[in-house]
Amino acid sequence: MPTIDALAERLIEYLGPDEIRQVRRAYYYAEQAHDGQFRRSGEPYIVHPLAVADILANMYMDHQSLMAAMLHDVIEDTNIPKEIIAIQFDETIANLVDGVSKLTQIHFESKAEQQAGNFQKMALAMANDIRVILVKLADRLHNMRTLGALNPEKKRRIAKETLDIYSPIANRLGMNTVRIELEELCFHALFPMRAKRIAKAVKKVRGNRSEIVDKINEQVRQRLAEENIAGRCIGREKRLLSIYNKMKEQKKSFSDVTDVYGFRIITDSVDTCYRILGVIHNLYKPVPGRFKDYIAIPKTNGYQSLHTTLLGMHGIPIEVQVRTEEMEAMANNGIAAHWLYKAGDQDSHHTLKRAQQWVRGVLEIHKRAGNPLEFIEHVKNDLFPDEIYVFTPKGKIMELPKGATPVDFAFAVHTDVGSRCIACRIDRHLAPLSQPLVSGQTIEIVTSSGARPNPTWLNFVVSGKARGNIRHFLKHQQESEAIDLGRRLLLKGLASNAVNFSEMDDHTIKHALKHFTLPDIDSLYREIGLGNRMANIVANQFSLLIHGIVEEGHAGKTVPVPLTDEEKTKPTPFIIKGTEGMVIAYAKCCNPIPGDPIVGFMSAGKGAVVHAEACKNIAKFLHDPEKCTHMRWDKNIQSEFAVELHVELENQRGVIALLASVITQATGNIESINMQDRDARICIVDLSISVEGRIHLARIMRRIKHIKSVIKVSRKRTTQN
Ligand code: MN
């Protein structure tokens, strides 16, 4: 059984005494936290974190990673929160431990298989520090090594998750040693019988092979020595899973697969690699078409090596890989090799640069990273710069751009869900639709059949899909609302001109449209609704046409003849229903509410803005029929309208809370509260509340006045009185 003393002994090789002391402290802390807990094997729990740290030490990981490894199950399995770890150790350690815990909490295995790729990305996106992933991989590796104590069902489940999620992540990060061991362990867990059979067969042929292996090895070694080339040659064992896969996928027999002999020659420089290649091509006959130069063109995960296949004595196939020591380290430990090269090196600047070059190869980054932390950040950012991964309530993963909000999510699920969303729950808690999402969250969208996209959503959505859909909807919406408003405005105008719409025949309408040079009646409505044409004037034209008092001028010119006094009637007001949508806005200056006398101020291209008749801002247009339309509130108006209240009160403890509760009790909706002290005694509160109308507002104001400490309450608006 490994001990902390044995580990500390080994750490001397690359860590300083203070760093080792900190690793020890993390160990003792974890040991105490897990006191009384046991693994399924019966061993004390601390054996596991210690083993995880040991795996990371083999990769020469830094002391913080080792500390996080010691503590990695403390948040999850004992009652010690992240905050305490931050106090006991520091923020970095606490974040690492917390990151590992979060990955542990997600149950990947319950989700659909085809989503594995997204899970890999999600796991990486969730880890703010790439070391979280390295600790998690080491954790998984030790759990896989010690699967023995679990029942076969659980073994299979964990092995499958490992194959789907963790070994691809290890592969992505270039950590071959970890990946290979994970895959071999998975093979044993998933197909114990097949693994045993192949292992037995391999053992059997190994005896026959060793003579040949030794012979080839000796020949290569001798030839390198003759040429004065430094390099070591090692025989490679085929892995069981790879033998199995080759047999299965390429339909080869066991001997077809295993009759190939694998060697690796490791040397000091890239230059020597190519010289060695020349030497062995001279020694044995190369198989045409099998040479691959992964030094000049590395694999996407940064792997570098020369590959070639030769025919040895008696025509046996020999696969050879040639690479430098550094490539060897990178091929085995990938991203973790960064710490290996950093650790205990005198020329740390140089090694950091080499590590960076590797990362650049992997990730094609071109930024310069000055210190290791920045380096880690770059690696992280460049792996997954712009994506987050969140769950639907059913566990499906959605990939969204960074900064995406619940509205983006809703549109990603379905256009209908986006169009009709009204609220959301993030991890079961109600949250604003504008809240940026974070990887790993579960999002539930609440929809309502009558709901529509809100123009303000455009201020925070980030996905093209959401933006496009909202824009499209609004454009369409505005158009149909403009048509509707225009039709009503025209009807009202016609009524004022004593014209009944039903009196108009197709011929009259056609004639009128020609006069306005518009293709159809909807275009005319839209023009009126958008405020580009005044309904009164259009109605007047119609009236003249219908009453037959338009004279066709020469050259087809229409000359309107003004109405006589009897023909003019009292203007019919336009009825505001509160459901007109975007083409009707309520003026912010006077905040009209039902009960207030109102007029509509037409502004070109936008539609009508409803003002209070008493509003100062429109006083000079009030009697201009080209600018203002007479309006009236519908009797059964249902909407709520914003008003501003100004309250002066004596500054007493709890008085704001009292004010708020009085308003709420009178069913007023408080939208904002602003307060300032005028002096020590008096404070001023400005409120924005929404009400149904004047009667409702009067009731609220009366209740406010009844509060003892209230001195004065008034409605704030730009009116003349
Ligand atoms: Mn663990």
XYZ file of C-alpha atoms and ligand atoms in Angstrom:
722
model
C 0.000 0.000 0.000
C 1.445 3.404 -0.968
C 2.105 5.863 1.840
C 2.431 9.622 1.968
C 6.036 9.200 3.091
C 6.872 7.135 0.034
C 5.203 9.690 -2.213
C 6.961 12.609 -0.520
C 10.243 10.800 -1.010
C 9.640 10.624 -4.749
C 8.511 14.230 -4.970
C 11.983 15.398 -3.915
C 12.975 14.663 -7.497
C 11.057 17.629 -8.835
C 9.359 19.636 -6.077
C 10.781 22.004 -3.472
C 10.586 21.267 0.286
C 7.838 23.815 0.857
C 5.740 22.412 -1.974
C 6.153 18.903 -0.621
C 5.134 20.170 2.810
C 1.924 21.578 1.328
C 1.154 18.302 -0.419
C 1.613 16.532 2.909
C -0.689 18.983 4.635
C -3.402 18.361 2.039
C -2.965 14.652 2.630
C -3.379 14.935 6.399
C -6.368 17.199 5.987
C -8.063 14.730 3.613
C -7.188 11.806 5.833
C -8.977 13.455 8.731
C -11.955 14.504 6.599
C -12.459 10.967 5.278
C -11.851 9.421 8.694
C -14.223 6.503 9.211
C -14.991 6.163 5.485
C -13.952 3.070 3.599
C -13.725 2.034 -0.016
C -15.741 -0.931 -1.206
C -12.574 -2.977 -1.023
C -12.509 -2.398 2.728
C -9.466 -0.116 2.681
C -9.586 3.277 4.411
C -10.862 5.884 1.957
C -7.673 7.989 1.979
C -5.956 5.251 -0.038
C -7.853 6.477 -3.092
C -6.923 10.199 -3.066
C -3.352 9.247 -2.270
C -3.265 6.930 -5.280
C -4.709 9.678 -7.483
C -1.964 12.048 -6.333
C 0.542 9.288 -7.022
C -0.656 8.957 -10.634
C -0.258 12.709 -11.095
C 3.200 12.594 -9.537
C 4.174 10.052 -12.192
C 3.264 12.713 -14.724
C 5.352 15.247 -12.793
C 2.338 17.410 -12.115
C 2.751 20.487 -9.942
C 2.112 20.566 -6.187
C -1.269 22.281 -6.536
C -2.564 19.455 -8.710
C -1.317 16.938 -6.151
C -3.018 18.841 -3.334
C -6.260 18.971 -5.319
C -5.914 15.220 -5.892
C -5.613 14.623 -2.133
C -8.710 16.738 -1.503
C -10.708 15.843 -4.600
C -13.477 13.912 -2.830
C -13.669 16.086 0.280
C -16.473 18.387 -0.944
C -18.443 15.509 -2.426
C -18.049 12.935 0.325
C -17.581 14.887 3.553
C -19.453 17.918 4.757
C -16.670 20.375 4.136
C -17.697 23.170 1.758
C -15.520 24.854 -0.841
C -15.245 27.997 1.302
C -13.547 26.106 4.116
C -11.027 24.617 1.702
C -10.319 28.120 0.416
C -9.595 29.234 3.984
C -7.591 26.143 4.922
C -5.589 26.223 1.694
C -6.255 28.862 -0.951
C -8.641 29.886 -3.733
C -6.766 27.972 -6.424
C -6.898 24.697 -4.518
C -10.553 25.274 -3.609
C -11.422 25.953 -7.257
C -9.604 22.851 -8.428
C -11.358 20.648 -5.861
C -14.706 22.245 -6.623
C -14.177 21.759 -10.348
C -13.466 18.057 -9.897
C -16.560 17.710 -7.670
C -18.767 19.329 -10.293
C -17.584 16.883 -12.927
C -18.242 14.054 -10.515
C -21.789 15.232 -9.909
C -22.790 14.992 -13.550
C -23.982 11.551 -14.389
C -22.862 11.108 -17.921
C -23.950 7.513 -18.188
C -27.653 8.303 -18.013
C -27.556 10.209 -21.266
C -27.809 9.079 -24.842
C -24.729 7.578 -26.434
C -24.595 9.873 -29.427
C -24.105 12.767 -27.070
C -20.780 11.491 -25.824
C -18.909 13.981 -27.976
C -20.798 16.848 -26.441
C -20.158 15.483 -22.971
C -16.450 15.485 -23.628
C -16.628 19.092 -24.658
C -18.891 19.961 -21.772
C -16.510 18.409 -19.259
C -13.692 20.455 -20.706
C -15.766 23.620 -20.850
C -16.810 23.219 -17.225
C -13.282 23.054 -15.948
C -11.984 26.574 -15.547
C -8.498 25.253 -15.010
C -7.293 22.449 -17.263
C -5.686 20.794 -14.219
C -9.221 19.914 -13.062
C -9.421 17.581 -16.035
C -6.023 16.068 -15.276
C -7.030 15.363 -11.668
C -10.341 13.930 -12.864
C -8.580 11.674 -15.366
C -6.237 10.401 -12.647
C -9.260 9.857 -10.381
C -10.980 7.876 -13.107
C -7.831 5.903 -13.820
C -7.526 4.791 -10.205
C -11.234 3.947 -10.037
C -10.822 1.846 -13.178
C -7.808 0.093 -11.691
C -9.834 -0.787 -8.608
C -13.116 -1.795 -10.254
C -12.649 -5.284 -8.842
C -14.823 -4.740 -5.790
C -17.904 -3.654 -7.759
C -20.677 -5.777 -9.217
C -20.469 -6.558 -12.963
C -23.338 -4.215 -13.892
C -21.724 -1.222 -12.210
C -18.344 -2.147 -13.677
C -19.793 -2.118 -17.171
C -21.532 1.187 -16.629
C -18.370 2.910 -15.384
C -16.286 1.327 -18.145
C -18.700 2.512 -20.799
C -18.685 6.039 -19.451
C -14.907 5.942 -19.380
C -14.730 4.815 -23.002
C -17.321 7.384 -24.107
C -16.067 10.375 -22.191
C -12.741 10.091 -20.456
C -10.502 8.167 -22.804
C -11.437 10.504 -25.709
C -10.614 13.470 -23.472
C -7.253 11.910 -22.635
C -6.743 11.383 -26.351
C -7.679 14.954 -27.107
C -5.154 16.193 -24.593
C -2.525 13.882 -26.033
C -2.254 11.838 -22.814
C -1.595 8.478 -24.396
C -0.319 6.574 -21.390
C -3.495 7.387 -19.485
C -5.704 6.734 -22.499
C -4.157 3.369 -23.239
C -4.428 2.177 -19.659
C -8.036 3.392 -19.428
C -8.947 1.571 -22.621
C -7.279 -1.663 -21.600
C -9.062 -1.588 -18.238
C -12.360 -0.863 -19.993
C -11.843 -3.789 -22.323
C -11.385 -6.102 -19.358
C -14.475 -4.700 -17.635
C -16.718 -4.808 -20.702
C -15.593 -8.078 -22.260
C -13.876 -10.049 -19.487
C -13.957 -13.354 -21.367
C -12.610 -12.021 -24.647
C -9.920 -10.042 -22.836
C -8.807 -13.127 -20.966
C -8.696 -15.209 -24.130
C -6.644 -12.686 -26.053
C -4.323 -12.109 -23.092
C -3.695 -15.828 -22.916
C -2.998 -16.036 -26.642
C -0.635 -13.071 -26.440
C 1.242 -14.656 -23.583
C 1.609 -17.828 -25.599
C 3.037 -16.162 -28.708
C 5.251 -13.905 -26.624
C 7.498 -16.873 -25.865
C 7.958 -17.613 -29.549
C 8.423 -13.969 -30.353
C 11.039 -13.006 -27.820
C 13.833 -14.585 -29.803
C 12.919 -12.622 -32.935
C 12.416 -9.404 -30.955
C 15.845 -9.744 -29.366
C 17.418 -10.406 -32.725
C 15.888 -7.361 -34.432
C 16.750 -5.234 -31.427
C 20.352 -6.320 -31.579
C 20.613 -5.651 -35.318
C 19.197 -2.166 -34.985
C 21.390 -1.350 -31.995
C 24.484 -2.531 -33.780
C 23.744 -0.556 -36.919
C 23.119 2.641 -34.948
C 26.416 2.135 -33.125
C 28.247 1.682 -36.437
C 26.835 4.958 -37.650
C 27.656 6.633 -34.353
C 24.051 7.536 -33.718
C 22.758 7.807 -30.145
C 19.371 6.172 -29.666
C 17.581 3.489 -27.737
C 15.438 0.844 -29.337
C 12.518 -0.691 -27.472
C 10.108 -3.426 -28.468
C 6.436 -2.563 -28.325
C 3.733 -4.875 -27.023
C 0.421 -4.749 -28.820
C -2.475 -3.801 -26.597
C -5.314 -6.245 -26.115
C -8.028 -3.781 -27.116
C -6.166 -2.808 -30.261
C -5.679 -6.473 -31.204
C -9.362 -7.080 -30.564
C -10.446 -4.037 -32.589
C -8.223 -4.973 -35.508
C -9.561 -8.508 -35.508
C -13.110 -7.243 -35.360
C -12.945 -4.263 -37.688
C -10.434 -5.464 -40.249
C -11.620 -9.067 -40.005
C -8.079 -10.275 -39.392
C -7.069 -13.398 -37.554
C -5.227 -13.191 -34.267
C -1.949 -14.176 -35.876
C -2.402 -11.617 -38.687
C -2.556 -8.937 -36.058
C 0.118 -10.194 -33.705
C 2.618 -11.337 -36.302
C 3.642 -7.721 -36.672
C 6.599 -6.628 -34.604
C 6.592 -3.156 -33.184
C 9.677 -1.136 -32.279
C 10.327 2.379 -31.184
C 13.623 4.187 -31.542
C 14.090 7.236 -29.361
C 16.869 9.700 -29.948
C 18.049 13.220 -29.169
C 17.071 15.431 -32.088
C 14.730 15.730 -35.052
C 17.725 15.616 -37.339
C 18.814 12.275 -35.937
C 15.299 10.898 -36.414
C 15.627 11.255 -40.183
C 19.164 9.812 -40.128
C 17.887 6.795 -38.197
C 15.133 6.376 -40.752
C 17.758 6.218 -43.486
C 19.774 3.696 -41.522
C 16.927 1.268 -40.900
C 15.608 1.579 -44.450
C 19.057 0.433 -45.377
C 18.967 -2.399 -42.877
C 15.547 -3.792 -43.868
C 13.441 -3.333 -46.928
C 10.736 -0.704 -46.395
C 7.153 -1.497 -47.413
C 6.129 1.101 -50.026
C 3.356 3.494 -49.047
C 3.673 2.851 -45.339
C 6.005 5.695 -44.427
C 4.332 8.563 -42.528
C 6.025 11.765 -41.424
C 4.161 12.938 -38.343
C 7.136 15.112 -37.402
C 6.652 17.456 -40.298
C 2.864 17.143 -40.093
C 1.855 16.326 -36.503
C -1.454 14.650 -35.710
C -4.211 16.945 -34.497
C -3.533 16.120 -30.859
C 0.122 17.092 -31.264
C 1.524 13.585 -31.711
C 4.856 13.590 -33.531
C 6.872 10.657 -34.832
C 8.155 8.985 -37.997
C 6.293 5.771 -38.848
C 7.532 3.133 -41.247
C 6.981 -0.545 -41.918
C 9.853 -2.823 -42.899
C 10.240 -6.414 -43.937
C 12.724 -8.172 -41.672
C 14.418 -11.502 -42.018
C 12.109 -14.193 -43.457
C 9.797 -11.380 -44.528
C 8.332 -10.627 -41.090
C 6.684 -7.204 -40.919
C 8.292 -4.719 -38.535
C 6.577 -1.464 -37.607
C 9.002 1.202 -36.449
C 8.382 4.578 -34.818
C 11.235 7.070 -34.596
C 10.996 10.113 -32.360
C 12.900 12.378 -29.963
C 12.822 12.056 -26.172
C 10.648 15.129 -26.005
C 8.220 13.748 -28.560
C 8.163 10.576 -26.504
C 7.217 12.520 -23.370
C 4.597 14.481 -25.251
C 3.220 11.327 -26.875
C 2.864 9.695 -23.478
C 1.669 12.529 -21.306
C 0.488 15.148 -23.763
C -0.628 18.278 -22.046
C 0.686 17.016 -18.717
C 4.176 16.991 -20.197
C 4.084 20.737 -19.877
C 4.612 20.382 -16.149
C 7.259 17.758 -16.688
C 9.291 20.128 -18.764
C 8.669 23.034 -16.469
C 9.500 21.162 -13.321
C 12.935 21.570 -11.791
C 14.463 22.765 -14.996
C 17.202 25.357 -14.858
C 16.338 26.591 -18.290
C 12.646 26.894 -17.578
C 12.111 29.621 -20.131
C 13.328 27.366 -22.865
C 11.215 24.409 -21.780
C 8.125 26.527 -21.391
C 8.598 27.665 -24.915
C 8.910 24.112 -26.091
C 5.722 23.209 -24.296
C 4.059 26.171 -25.880
C 5.178 25.033 -29.273
C 3.539 21.749 -28.608
C 0.321 23.391 -27.556
C 0.472 25.599 -30.577
C 0.715 22.502 -32.692
C -2.252 20.970 -30.932
C -4.447 23.967 -30.738
C -3.047 26.170 -33.441
C -2.834 29.063 -31.086
C -0.675 31.990 -31.898
C -0.860 33.917 -28.693
C 2.111 34.284 -26.429
C 1.742 33.086 -22.894
C 4.101 34.601 -20.371
C 3.537 32.619 -17.195
C 2.254 29.116 -16.475
C -1.149 30.295 -15.276
C -1.696 32.269 -18.413
C -0.522 29.273 -20.312
C -3.154 27.106 -18.658
C -5.780 29.690 -19.418
C -4.794 29.781 -23.047
C -4.946 26.057 -23.332
C -8.393 26.130 -21.800
C -9.659 28.981 -23.898
C -8.303 27.597 -27.056
C -9.734 24.174 -26.526
C -13.240 25.551 -26.207
C -13.284 29.276 -26.641
C -16.820 30.059 -27.566
C -19.116 27.334 -26.469
C -21.138 26.378 -23.456
C -23.051 23.161 -22.922
C -26.315 22.972 -21.032
C -29.030 20.388 -20.504
C -32.698 20.344 -21.414
C -34.935 19.005 -18.606
C -34.886 15.643 -20.404
C -31.096 15.517 -20.324
C -30.356 16.414 -23.917
C -27.258 18.560 -24.330
C -27.488 21.827 -26.185
C -24.402 23.569 -27.489
C -24.695 27.352 -27.321
C -22.366 30.280 -27.896
C -20.635 31.723 -24.850
C -22.823 34.296 -23.082
C -26.023 32.634 -24.309
C -29.159 33.329 -22.288
C -32.322 31.301 -21.643
C -33.900 33.016 -24.668
C -31.067 31.725 -26.882
C -31.588 28.314 -25.352
C -35.349 28.462 -26.001
C -34.842 29.317 -29.669
C -32.226 26.579 -29.958
C -34.766 24.060 -28.677
C -37.449 25.204 -31.122
C -38.578 28.450 -32.726
C -42.001 28.023 -31.134
C -40.483 27.601 -27.692
C -38.445 30.752 -28.209
C -41.365 32.770 -29.524
C -43.610 31.830 -26.665
C -41.227 31.816 -23.716
C -42.176 33.898 -20.717
C -39.968 32.618 -17.891
C -37.275 30.064 -17.124
C -35.824 27.913 -14.421
C -32.084 27.399 -14.203
C -31.279 24.332 -12.122
C -34.861 24.449 -10.836
C -34.717 28.073 -9.710
C -36.617 30.845 -11.414
C -34.181 33.131 -13.207
C -34.383 36.130 -15.536
C -34.567 35.344 -19.252
C -31.479 37.513 -19.706
C -29.186 35.622 -17.316
C -26.078 34.272 -19.076
C -25.913 30.487 -18.868
C -22.981 28.429 -17.627
C -21.941 24.963 -18.803
C -23.586 22.133 -16.925
C -26.805 23.907 -16.003
C -30.223 22.430 -16.660
C -32.615 24.888 -18.280
C -36.377 24.684 -18.277
C -38.381 27.158 -20.341
C -41.883 28.199 -19.355
C -44.051 29.079 -22.349
C -47.478 30.586 -22.749
C -49.597 30.171 -25.841
C -50.381 33.892 -26.116
C -46.809 35.079 -25.572
C -44.733 36.790 -28.258
C -41.073 37.691 -28.618
C -40.145 40.831 -26.782
C -38.157 43.516 -28.639
C -35.953 44.025 -25.553
C -34.627 40.477 -25.970
C -32.515 41.799 -28.807
C -30.444 43.575 -26.159
C -29.102 40.351 -24.688
C -29.460 37.399 -27.058
C -26.182 36.234 -28.612
C -27.122 33.418 -30.970
C -27.852 34.124 -34.592
C -30.873 31.884 -34.480
C -32.553 33.783 -31.636
C -31.667 37.177 -33.093
C -32.901 36.280 -36.563
C -36.137 34.805 -35.294
C -36.929 37.733 -33.018
C -36.192 40.254 -35.772
C -38.250 38.339 -38.269
C -41.130 38.073 -35.858
C -41.039 41.741 -34.906
C -40.942 42.865 -38.485
C -43.856 40.674 -39.358
C -45.645 41.683 -36.184
C -45.161 45.379 -36.735
C -46.449 45.028 -40.246
C -49.647 43.283 -39.258
C -50.176 45.611 -36.320
C -49.630 48.622 -38.548
C -52.207 47.298 -40.995
C -54.667 46.760 -38.192
C -54.092 50.191 -36.675
C -54.257 51.851 -40.082
C -57.563 50.204 -40.875
C -59.056 51.360 -37.573
C -57.690 54.878 -37.984
C -59.116 55.105 -41.490
C -62.527 53.808 -40.393
C -62.566 56.402 -37.665
C -61.584 59.091 -40.145
C -64.253 57.970 -42.572
C -66.857 58.041 -39.838
C -65.862 61.618 -39.067
C -66.474 62.362 -42.711
C -69.879 60.708 -42.581
C -68.725 57.872 -44.808
C -69.687 54.282 -44.164
C -67.029 51.837 -45.243
C -69.673 49.513 -46.661
C -70.628 52.265 -49.069
C -67.332 51.839 -50.807
C -67.393 49.550 -53.797
C -64.385 47.969 -55.439
C -64.357 50.613 -58.077
C -64.061 53.445 -55.549
C -61.309 51.666 -53.665
C -59.373 50.945 -56.841
C -59.770 54.509 -57.882
C -58.532 55.745 -54.509
C -55.540 53.396 -54.514
C -54.554 54.626 -57.929
C -54.784 58.134 -56.551
C -52.453 57.228 -53.678
C -50.271 55.150 -56.033
C -50.482 52.094 -53.737
C -50.935 48.486 -54.946
C -53.557 47.310 -52.457
C -55.695 48.361 -49.545
C -53.371 46.720 -46.938
C -50.549 48.925 -48.175
C -52.736 51.927 -47.563
C -53.638 50.718 -44.066
C -49.957 50.083 -43.336
C -48.990 53.552 -44.540
C -51.583 55.057 -42.214
C -50.705 52.738 -39.323
C -47.035 53.623 -39.599
C -47.887 57.322 -39.558
C -46.701 57.973 -43.121
C -50.143 59.166 -44.174
C -52.733 60.867 -42.040
C -56.000 58.955 -41.726
C -58.006 62.191 -41.734
C -56.645 63.283 -45.073
C -57.035 59.857 -46.629
C -60.593 59.667 -45.307
C -61.298 63.076 -46.718
C -60.166 61.922 -50.141
C -62.383 58.873 -49.914
C -65.265 61.011 -48.846
C -64.870 63.245 -51.860
C -64.716 60.246 -54.163
C -67.781 58.627 -52.679
C -69.852 61.754 -52.657
C -68.927 62.173 -56.280
C -67.424 65.558 -55.762
C -64.054 64.764 -57.114
C -63.786 66.090 -60.568
C -61.641 64.184 -62.965
C -59.281 66.812 -64.204
C -57.677 66.700 -67.580
C -54.655 64.448 -67.776
C -56.335 62.281 -65.099
C -55.616 64.652 -62.257
C -57.965 64.461 -59.330
C -58.992 67.742 -57.865
C -60.474 67.424 -54.405
C -63.326 69.711 -53.610
C -63.682 70.643 -49.927
C -66.666 69.418 -47.942
C -69.463 71.776 -47.049
C -70.162 72.503 -43.390
C -73.139 70.134 -43.217
C -71.057 67.359 -44.578
C -68.525 67.677 -41.759
C -69.507 65.911 -38.571
C -67.978 65.747 -35.130
C -64.743 63.759 -35.131
C -65.109 60.200 -33.896
C -62.351 59.358 -31.443
C -60.061 56.422 -32.052
C -60.510 53.756 -29.388
C -57.383 52.539 -27.572
C -57.748 48.930 -26.465
C -54.285 48.407 -25.019
C -53.656 45.454 -27.328
C -52.453 47.376 -30.362
C -48.876 46.204 -29.913
C -45.809 47.941 -31.242
C -47.488 50.557 -33.432
C -49.018 52.207 -30.378
C -46.636 53.502 -27.731
C -47.398 55.353 -24.523
C -45.527 58.586 -24.009
C -42.905 58.452 -21.272
C -43.267 62.157 -20.539
C -46.878 62.191 -19.370
C -47.497 58.463 -18.762
C -51.172 58.454 -19.745
C -53.392 55.889 -18.022
C -57.011 54.930 -18.653
C -59.152 57.762 -17.389
C -56.778 60.465 -18.631
C -58.015 62.344 -21.733
C -55.657 61.354 -24.543
C -54.583 62.131 -28.078
C -52.485 60.174 -30.532
C -49.425 61.846 -31.942
C -48.545 60.295 -35.274
C -44.883 59.967 -36.038
C -43.787 58.848 -39.470
C -42.669 55.242 -39.742
C -43.397 54.442 -36.105
C -47.134 54.706 -35.659
C -48.919 56.533 -32.901
C -47.660 57.695 -29.513
C -50.424 58.182 -26.981
C -50.062 61.354 -24.917
C -52.214 62.878 -22.228
C -54.199 65.744 -23.704
C -52.672 67.923 -21.016
C -49.102 67.006 -21.921
C -46.877 70.031 -22.470
C -44.904 68.312 -25.201
C -47.788 68.106 -27.635
C -49.611 71.290 -26.637
C -48.798 73.075 -29.858
C -49.875 70.169 -32.101
C -53.083 69.465 -30.244
C -55.327 71.048 -32.852
C -53.304 70.019 -35.867
C -55.214 67.138 -37.480
C -52.113 66.209 -39.485
C -50.239 65.476 -36.288
C -52.796 64.539 -33.665
C -55.639 62.072 -33.701
C -58.457 62.187 -31.236
C -58.389 59.097 -29.015
C -60.360 57.499 -26.228
C -59.751 54.582 -23.898
C -61.771 51.459 -24.410
C -64.192 50.811 -21.552
C -62.948 47.277 -20.960
C -59.257 47.941 -21.225
C -57.274 45.130 -19.611
C -53.650 46.188 -19.695
C -51.551 47.823 -16.998
C -49.906 51.192 -17.465
C -46.890 52.734 -15.850
C -47.097 55.881 -13.754
C -44.504 57.751 -11.754
C -45.231 58.703 -8.185
C -43.363 61.200 -6.068
C -43.636 60.631 -2.333
C -42.227 62.790 0.441
C -42.098 61.189 3.832
C -40.525 61.376 7.246
C -37.484 59.236 7.442
C -38.366 56.408 9.768
C -37.097 52.924 10.097
C -39.097 50.513 7.940
C -41.123 53.202 6.212
C -40.075 52.142 2.712
C -41.103 48.582 3.408
C -44.442 49.866 4.677
C -44.892 52.015 1.563
C -44.140 49.077 -0.680
C -46.507 46.763 1.135
C -49.340 49.324 1.010
C -48.950 49.619 -2.758
C -48.768 45.890 -3.234
C -51.843 45.370 -1.058
C -53.725 47.768 -3.316
C -52.609 45.483 -6.201
C -50.239 48.052 -7.676
C -47.118 46.606 -9.271
C -43.921 48.336 -8.206
C -41.482 48.480 -11.118
C -38.780 50.577 -9.524
C -38.055 52.494 -6.350
C -35.569 55.317 -6.043
C -34.958 57.105 -2.813
C -32.846 59.919 -1.551
C -32.646 61.776 1.711
C -33.495 65.412 1.386
C -32.326 66.037 4.914
C -32.054 64.039 8.082
C -35.788 64.140 8.563
C -37.349 64.026 5.113
C -36.740 61.536 2.369
C -37.994 61.556 -1.190
C -39.133 58.366 -2.857
C -39.706 58.156 -6.586
C -41.684 55.121 -7.609
C -42.617 53.649 -10.906
C -45.736 51.515 -10.569
C -48.134 49.958 -13.010
C -51.843 50.425 -12.566
C -55.082 49.661 -14.385
C -56.211 53.267 -14.640
C -57.061 56.462 -12.811
C -59.481 54.881 -10.355
C -56.939 52.269 -9.402
C -54.251 54.936 -9.080
C -56.488 57.135 -6.926
C -57.087 54.212 -4.571
C -53.353 53.577 -4.278
C -52.546 57.222 -3.664
C -55.223 57.430 -0.990
C -53.735 54.462 0.825
C -50.284 56.008 0.617
C -51.567 59.231 2.104
C -52.931 57.259 5.016
C -49.434 56.220 6.020
C -48.600 58.358 9.029
C -45.158 59.487 7.983
C -46.162 60.425 4.426
C -46.173 64.170 3.915
C -47.064 64.417 0.273
C -47.770 62.135 -2.660
C -48.141 63.235 -6.259
C -48.156 61.849 -9.771
C -45.135 62.977 -11.762
C -45.725 64.013 -15.362
C -45.130 66.806 -17.840
C -48.592 68.301 -17.804
C -49.618 71.876 -17.721
C -51.647 71.592 -14.532
Mn -12.399 10.016 -6.443
